[in-house]
Coordinates of C-alpha atoms and ligand atoms in Angstrom, one line a residue:
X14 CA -19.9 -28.7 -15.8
X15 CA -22.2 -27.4 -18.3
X16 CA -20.8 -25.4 -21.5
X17 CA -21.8 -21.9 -20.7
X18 CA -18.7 -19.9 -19.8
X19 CA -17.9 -19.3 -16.1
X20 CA -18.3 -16.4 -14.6
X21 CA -14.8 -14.5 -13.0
X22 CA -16.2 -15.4 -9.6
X23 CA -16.6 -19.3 -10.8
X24 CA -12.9 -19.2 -12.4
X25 CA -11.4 -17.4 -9.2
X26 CA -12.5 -20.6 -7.1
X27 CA -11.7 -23.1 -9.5
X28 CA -8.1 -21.0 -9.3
X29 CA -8.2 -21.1 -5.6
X30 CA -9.5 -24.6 -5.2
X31 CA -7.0 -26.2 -8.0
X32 CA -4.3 -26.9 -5.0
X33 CA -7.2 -28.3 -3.1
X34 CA -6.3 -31.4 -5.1
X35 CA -9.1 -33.7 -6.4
X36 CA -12.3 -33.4 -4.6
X37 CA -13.3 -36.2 -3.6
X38 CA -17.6 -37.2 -3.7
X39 CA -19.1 -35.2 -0.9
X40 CA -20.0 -37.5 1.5
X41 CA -23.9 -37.3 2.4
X42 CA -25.3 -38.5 6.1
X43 CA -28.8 -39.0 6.3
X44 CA -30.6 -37.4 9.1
X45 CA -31.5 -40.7 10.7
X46 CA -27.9 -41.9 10.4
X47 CA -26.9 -38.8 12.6
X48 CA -27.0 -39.1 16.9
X49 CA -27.7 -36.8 19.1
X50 CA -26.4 -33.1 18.8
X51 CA -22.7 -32.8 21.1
X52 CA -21.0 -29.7 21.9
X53 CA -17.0 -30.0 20.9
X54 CA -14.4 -27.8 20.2
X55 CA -12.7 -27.4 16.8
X56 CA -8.5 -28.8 17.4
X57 CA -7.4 -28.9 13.6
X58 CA -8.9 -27.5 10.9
X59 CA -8.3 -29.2 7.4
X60 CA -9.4 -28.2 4.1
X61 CA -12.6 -29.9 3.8
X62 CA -12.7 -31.8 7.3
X63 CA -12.3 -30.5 11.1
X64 CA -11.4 -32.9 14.1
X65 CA -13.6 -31.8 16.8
X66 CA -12.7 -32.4 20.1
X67 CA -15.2 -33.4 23.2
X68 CA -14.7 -32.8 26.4
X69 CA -13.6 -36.3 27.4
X70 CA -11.1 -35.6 25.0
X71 CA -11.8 -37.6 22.2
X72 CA -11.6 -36.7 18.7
X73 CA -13.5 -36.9 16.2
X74 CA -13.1 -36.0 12.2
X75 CA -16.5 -34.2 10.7
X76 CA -17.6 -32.5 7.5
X77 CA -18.9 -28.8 8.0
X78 CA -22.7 -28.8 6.5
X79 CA -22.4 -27.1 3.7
X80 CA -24.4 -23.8 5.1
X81 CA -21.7 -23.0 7.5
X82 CA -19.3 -20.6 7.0
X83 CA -15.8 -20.9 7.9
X84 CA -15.1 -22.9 10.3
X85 CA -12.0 -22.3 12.6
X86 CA -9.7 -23.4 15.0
X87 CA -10.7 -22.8 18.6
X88 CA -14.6 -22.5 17.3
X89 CA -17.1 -24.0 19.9
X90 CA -19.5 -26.2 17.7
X91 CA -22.6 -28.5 17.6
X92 CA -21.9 -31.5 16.1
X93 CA -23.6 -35.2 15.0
X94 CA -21.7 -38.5 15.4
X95 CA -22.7 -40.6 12.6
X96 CA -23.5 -44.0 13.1
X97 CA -20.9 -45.5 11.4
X98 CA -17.2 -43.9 10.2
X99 CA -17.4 -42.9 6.5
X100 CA -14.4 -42.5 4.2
X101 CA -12.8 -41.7 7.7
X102 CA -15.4 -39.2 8.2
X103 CA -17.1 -39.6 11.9
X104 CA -19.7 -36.9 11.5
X105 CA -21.0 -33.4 10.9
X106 CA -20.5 -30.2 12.6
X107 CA -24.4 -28.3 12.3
X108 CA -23.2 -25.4 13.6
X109 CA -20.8 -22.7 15.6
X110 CA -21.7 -21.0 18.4
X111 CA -21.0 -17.2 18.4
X112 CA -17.5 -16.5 19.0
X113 CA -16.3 -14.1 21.7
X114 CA -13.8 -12.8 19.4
X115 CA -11.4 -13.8 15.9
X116 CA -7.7 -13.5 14.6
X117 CA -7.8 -12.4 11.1
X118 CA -5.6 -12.0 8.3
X119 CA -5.2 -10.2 4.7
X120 CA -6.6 -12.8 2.2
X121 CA -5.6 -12.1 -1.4
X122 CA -9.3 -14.2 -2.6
X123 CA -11.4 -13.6 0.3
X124 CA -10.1 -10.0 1.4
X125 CA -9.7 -11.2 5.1
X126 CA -9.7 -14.4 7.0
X127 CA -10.4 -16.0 9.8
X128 CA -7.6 -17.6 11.6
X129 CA -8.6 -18.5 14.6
X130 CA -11.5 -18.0 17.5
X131 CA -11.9 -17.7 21.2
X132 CA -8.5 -17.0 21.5
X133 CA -7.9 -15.7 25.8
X134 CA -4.0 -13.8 24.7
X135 CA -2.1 -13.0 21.7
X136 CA 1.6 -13.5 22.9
X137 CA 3.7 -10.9 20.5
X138 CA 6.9 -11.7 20.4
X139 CA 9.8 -9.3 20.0
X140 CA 13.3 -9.8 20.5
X141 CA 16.6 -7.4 21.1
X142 CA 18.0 -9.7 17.4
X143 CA 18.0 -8.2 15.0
X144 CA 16.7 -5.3 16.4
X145 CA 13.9 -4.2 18.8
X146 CA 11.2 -3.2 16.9
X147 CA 8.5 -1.0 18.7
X148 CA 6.9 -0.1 15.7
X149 CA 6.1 -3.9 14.9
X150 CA 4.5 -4.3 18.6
X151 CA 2.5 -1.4 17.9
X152 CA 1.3 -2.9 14.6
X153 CA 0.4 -6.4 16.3
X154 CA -1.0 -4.2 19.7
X155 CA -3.5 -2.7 17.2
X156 CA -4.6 -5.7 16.0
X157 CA -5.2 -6.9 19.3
X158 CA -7.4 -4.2 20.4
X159 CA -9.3 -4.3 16.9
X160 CA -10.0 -8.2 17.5
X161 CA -10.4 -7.4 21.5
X162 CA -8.2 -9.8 22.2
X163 CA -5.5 -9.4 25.1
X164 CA -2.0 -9.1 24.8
X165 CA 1.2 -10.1 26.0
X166 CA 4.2 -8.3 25.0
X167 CA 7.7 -11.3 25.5
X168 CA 11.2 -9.9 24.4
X169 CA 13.7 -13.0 23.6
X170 CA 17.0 -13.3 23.6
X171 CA 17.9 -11.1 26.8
X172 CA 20.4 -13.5 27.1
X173 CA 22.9 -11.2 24.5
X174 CA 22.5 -7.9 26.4
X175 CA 24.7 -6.2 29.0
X176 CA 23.2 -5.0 32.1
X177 CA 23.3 -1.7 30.9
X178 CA 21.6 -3.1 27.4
X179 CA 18.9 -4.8 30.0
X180 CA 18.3 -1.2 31.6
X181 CA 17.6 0.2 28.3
X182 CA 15.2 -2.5 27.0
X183 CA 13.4 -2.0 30.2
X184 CA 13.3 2.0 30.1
X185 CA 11.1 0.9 26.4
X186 CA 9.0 -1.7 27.7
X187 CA 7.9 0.5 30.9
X188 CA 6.1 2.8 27.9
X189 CA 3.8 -0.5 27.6
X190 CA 3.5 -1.5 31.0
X191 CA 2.2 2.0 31.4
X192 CA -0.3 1.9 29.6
X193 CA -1.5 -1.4 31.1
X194 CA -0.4 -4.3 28.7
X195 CA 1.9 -6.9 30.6
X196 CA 5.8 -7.7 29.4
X197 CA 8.1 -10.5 30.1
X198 CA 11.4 -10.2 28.9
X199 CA 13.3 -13.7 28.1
X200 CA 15.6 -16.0 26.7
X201 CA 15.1 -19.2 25.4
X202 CA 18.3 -20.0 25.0
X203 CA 19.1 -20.0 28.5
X204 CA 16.1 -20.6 29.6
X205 CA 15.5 -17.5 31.7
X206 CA 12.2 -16.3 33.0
X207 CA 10.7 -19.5 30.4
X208 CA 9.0 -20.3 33.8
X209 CA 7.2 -16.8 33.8
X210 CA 5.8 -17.6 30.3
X211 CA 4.7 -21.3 31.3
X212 CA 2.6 -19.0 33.7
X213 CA 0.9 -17.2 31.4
X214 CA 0.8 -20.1 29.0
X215 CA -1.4 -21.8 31.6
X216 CA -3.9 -19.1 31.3
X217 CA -6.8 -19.8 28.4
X218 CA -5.8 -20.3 25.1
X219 CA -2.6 -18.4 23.5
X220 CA -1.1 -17.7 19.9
X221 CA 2.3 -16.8 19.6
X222 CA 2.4 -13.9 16.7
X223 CA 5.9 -11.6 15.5
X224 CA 8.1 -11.3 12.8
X225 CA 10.8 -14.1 11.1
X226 CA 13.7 -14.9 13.5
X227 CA 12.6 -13.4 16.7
X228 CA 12.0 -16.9 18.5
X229 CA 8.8 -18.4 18.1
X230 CA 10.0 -22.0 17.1
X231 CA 12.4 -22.0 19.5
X232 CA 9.5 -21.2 22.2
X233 CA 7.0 -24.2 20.4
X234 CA 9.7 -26.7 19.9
X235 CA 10.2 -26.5 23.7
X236 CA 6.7 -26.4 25.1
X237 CA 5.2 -29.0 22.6
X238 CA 8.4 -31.2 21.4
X239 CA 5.5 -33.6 20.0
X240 CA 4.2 -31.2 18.0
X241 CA 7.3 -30.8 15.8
X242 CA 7.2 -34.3 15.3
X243 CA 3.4 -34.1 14.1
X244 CA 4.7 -31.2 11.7
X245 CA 7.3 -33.5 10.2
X246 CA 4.7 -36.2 9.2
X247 CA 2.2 -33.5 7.7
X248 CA 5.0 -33.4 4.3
X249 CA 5.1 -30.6 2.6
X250 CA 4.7 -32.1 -0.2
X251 CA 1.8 -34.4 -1.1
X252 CA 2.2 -37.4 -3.5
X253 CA 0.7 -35.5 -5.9
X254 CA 3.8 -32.7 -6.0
X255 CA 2.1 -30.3 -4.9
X256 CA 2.9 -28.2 -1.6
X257 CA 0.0 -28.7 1.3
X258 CA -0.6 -26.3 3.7
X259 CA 0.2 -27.4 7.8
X260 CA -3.3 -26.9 9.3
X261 CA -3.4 -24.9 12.3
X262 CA -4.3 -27.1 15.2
X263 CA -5.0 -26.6 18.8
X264 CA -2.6 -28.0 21.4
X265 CA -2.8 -29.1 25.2
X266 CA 0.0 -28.1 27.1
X267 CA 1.0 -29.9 29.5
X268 CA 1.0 -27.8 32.3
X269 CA -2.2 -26.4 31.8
X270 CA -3.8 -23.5 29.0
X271 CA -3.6 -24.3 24.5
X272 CA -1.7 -22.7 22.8
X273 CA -2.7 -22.6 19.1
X274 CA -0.7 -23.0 16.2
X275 CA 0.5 -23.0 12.8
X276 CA 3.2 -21.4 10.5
X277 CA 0.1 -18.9 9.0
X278 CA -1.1 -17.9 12.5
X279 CA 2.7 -17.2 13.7
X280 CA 3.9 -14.8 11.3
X281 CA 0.7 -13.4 9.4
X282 CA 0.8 -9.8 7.2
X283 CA -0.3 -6.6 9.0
X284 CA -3.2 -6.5 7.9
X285 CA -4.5 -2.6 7.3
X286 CA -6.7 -1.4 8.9
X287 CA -9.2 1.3 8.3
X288 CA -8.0 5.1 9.8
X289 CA -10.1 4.9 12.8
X290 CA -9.5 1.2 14.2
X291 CA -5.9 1.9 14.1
X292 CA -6.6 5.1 16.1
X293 CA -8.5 3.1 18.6
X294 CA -5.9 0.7 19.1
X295 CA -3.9 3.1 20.5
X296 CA -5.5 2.4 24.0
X297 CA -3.8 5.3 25.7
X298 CA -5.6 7.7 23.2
X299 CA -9.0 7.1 24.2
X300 CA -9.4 9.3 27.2
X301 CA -8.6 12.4 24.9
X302 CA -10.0 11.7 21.6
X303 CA -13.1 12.9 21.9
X304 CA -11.7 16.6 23.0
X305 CA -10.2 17.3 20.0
X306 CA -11.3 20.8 18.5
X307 CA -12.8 19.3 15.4
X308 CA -14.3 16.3 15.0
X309 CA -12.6 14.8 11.9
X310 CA -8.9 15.7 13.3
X311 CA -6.1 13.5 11.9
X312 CA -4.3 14.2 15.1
X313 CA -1.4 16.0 13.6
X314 CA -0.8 19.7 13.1
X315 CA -4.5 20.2 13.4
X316 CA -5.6 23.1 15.8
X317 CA -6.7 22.3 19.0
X318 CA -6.0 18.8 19.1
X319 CA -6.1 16.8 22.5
X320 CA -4.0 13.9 21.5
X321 CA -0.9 16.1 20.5
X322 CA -1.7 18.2 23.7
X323 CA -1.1 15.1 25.6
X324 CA 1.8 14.3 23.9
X325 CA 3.0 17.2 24.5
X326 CA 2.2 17.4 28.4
X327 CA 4.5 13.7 28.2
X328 CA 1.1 11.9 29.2
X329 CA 1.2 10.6 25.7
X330 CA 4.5 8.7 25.0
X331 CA 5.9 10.8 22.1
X332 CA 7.4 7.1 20.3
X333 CA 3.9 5.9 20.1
X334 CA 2.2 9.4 18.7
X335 CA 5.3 8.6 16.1
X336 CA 4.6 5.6 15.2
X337 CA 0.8 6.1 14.9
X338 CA 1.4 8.1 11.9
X339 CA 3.8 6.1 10.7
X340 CA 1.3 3.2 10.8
X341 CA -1.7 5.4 9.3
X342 CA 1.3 6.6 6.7
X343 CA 1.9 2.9 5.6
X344 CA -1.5 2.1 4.9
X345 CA -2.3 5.2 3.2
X346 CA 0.6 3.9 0.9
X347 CA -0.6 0.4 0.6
X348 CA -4.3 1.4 -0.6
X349 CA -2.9 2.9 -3.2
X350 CA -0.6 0.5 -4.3
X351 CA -4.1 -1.6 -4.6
X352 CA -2.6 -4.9 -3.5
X353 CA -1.6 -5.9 0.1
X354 CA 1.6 -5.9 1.1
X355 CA 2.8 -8.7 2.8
X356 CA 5.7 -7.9 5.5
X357 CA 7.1 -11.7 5.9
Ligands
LIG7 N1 20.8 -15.8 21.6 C1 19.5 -16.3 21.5 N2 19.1 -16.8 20.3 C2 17.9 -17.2 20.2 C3 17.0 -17.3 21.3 N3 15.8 -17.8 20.9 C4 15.9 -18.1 19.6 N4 17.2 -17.8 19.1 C5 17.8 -18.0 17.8 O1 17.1 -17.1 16.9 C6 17.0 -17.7 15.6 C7 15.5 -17.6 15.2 O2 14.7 -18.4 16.0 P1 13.4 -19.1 15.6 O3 12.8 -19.8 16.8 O4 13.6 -19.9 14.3 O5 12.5 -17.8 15.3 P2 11.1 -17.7 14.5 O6 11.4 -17.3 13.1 O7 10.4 -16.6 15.2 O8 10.4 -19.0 14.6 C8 17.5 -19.1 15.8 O9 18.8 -19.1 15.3 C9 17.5 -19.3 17.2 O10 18.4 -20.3 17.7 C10 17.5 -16.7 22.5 O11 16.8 -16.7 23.6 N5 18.7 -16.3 22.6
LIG8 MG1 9.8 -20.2 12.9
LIG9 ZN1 -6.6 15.3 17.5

């Protein structure tokens, strides 16, 4: 590196890229060392490398040509086998084919990132331990709408209510199978309604997203016991000391659908939104937002407006109108704060 000084954007990478651990040469292929362009699916994603899968199911490690952009798990790509392995390189993803939709994420370098692509149902999981928290669905259900992505709504650990505890839980859920999102309430202690889930499991590709402690390694380390063991090699720590992170990989299940994963993807920060995304994730709003009396309403004690109307009228469940501006509240709070909160 030359003398001059480095700019702040130069130092921030070097900063970002100093747990990266040494970089090792770039590895070059020359065109005529490259076959024929092959469609694959991205399984793992590493930091400099991605195992691409075909679909006979093999995989194959490749570097990302140095134009791309992020490359993710769950990204469809075009890719070159080389025509002989390389520093346990195979060969070279070329490209990624638009992507139907993406699962982001607060980034403090990058401002957001991309998790994961092509993803068919974001499973949010709740549970009735420590508490039921309908605020946190409504959090992840506006991120789903944002990213277009379907949702599922499980609540775990039925097994420690009573039946009139299971009535009540139901009586709360009913305000989201009314407005069209699908629930499944379950234990995986006991191991009932798990069948249900397999169900839904086998549909596309799923991502299990909710707070600490509400179940989601207990669901994993059932449906993919192998995976556990993979995540025991990965170490946590490298030989060099330093902490690695576990790459979020794409799994098979074996009764049909994948289910991606990793430990970033299951419990990532809210990220915040700007006003009027999280106003449109509120699904159940849509049909009256654009009868309020003025156009820039904040949907609160403002004259004339439609959504309170219809809260009012109880076509409009009142908890949601609640925490709508409790969510809108939150981020207000967190912009000025100038940093983003993380709620892990
Ligand atoms: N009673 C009960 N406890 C459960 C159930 N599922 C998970 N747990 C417990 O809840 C705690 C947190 O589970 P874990 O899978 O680590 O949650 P995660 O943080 O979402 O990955 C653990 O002590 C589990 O044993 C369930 O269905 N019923
Ligand atoms: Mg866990
Ligand atoms: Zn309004």
């Amino acid at each position: 590196m030359s003398k001059r000084r480095l700019t702040q954007n130069q130092q921030r990478r070097i900063k970002s890229n100093h747990h990266k651990k040494i970089a090792k040469p770039e590895l070059e292929w020359q065109d005529e060392m490259l076959g024929e362009v092959q469609q694959g699916i991205v399984v793992t994603r590493h930091a400099r490398h991605a195992d691409v899968e075909t679909e006979q199911g093999e995989i194959y490690r490749c570097n990302l040509r140095r134009t791309l952009k992020n490359v993710v798990v769950g990204d469809l790509v075009s890719w070159r086998q080389g025509s002989e392995q390389l520093q346990g390189i195979s060969g070279v993803i070329e490209a990624i084919y638009p992507r139907k939709n993406e699962l982001s994420r607060p980034d403090y370098y990058d401002g957001i990132k991309v998790m994961a692509a092509n993803i068919d149902q974001i499973i949010i999981v709740s549970a009735v331990l420590p508490t039921l928290s309908l605020n946190i669905i409504d959090r992840y259900l506006v991120i789903c709408e944002t990213a277009n992505i379907p949702a599922l709504i499980v609540l775990n650990k039925i097994d420690l209510l009573s039946e009139a505890e299971r009535q009540e839980v139901q009586k709360q859920l009913a305000i989201y199978k009314n407005i069209g999102y699908e629930t499944l309430c379950l234990s995986a202690d006991t191991g009932e309604n798990m069948d249900k889930l397999d169900r839904y499991l086998s549909r596309g590709t799923s991502i299990f997203v909710g707070q600490s402690g509400v179940g989601k390694s207990s669901f994993i380390n059932q449906l993919l016991p192998e995976a556990n063991a993979l995540t025991g090699a990965v170490s946590d720590i490298s030989g060099l000391g330093q902490h690695t992170t576990t790459s979020s990989r794409l799994y098979h299940l074996p009764q049909g659908g994948n289910l991606i994963d990793s430990p970033g993807i299951r419990e990532f920060g809210l990220w915040h939104l700007e006003p009027e995304q999280i106003t449109l994730g509120y699904r159940e709003f849509q049909s009256v937002l654009g009868t309020c009396k003025f156009r820039d309403c904040k949907h609160k004690s403002d004259p004339g407006c439609a959504v309170r109307e219809a809260v009012e009228k109880g076509e409009i469940n009142a908890i949601r109108f609640e925490n709508y501006h409790r969510l809108i509240e939150s981020r207000d709070e967190t912009k000025s704060q100038r940093h983003f909160r993380t709620e892990e």
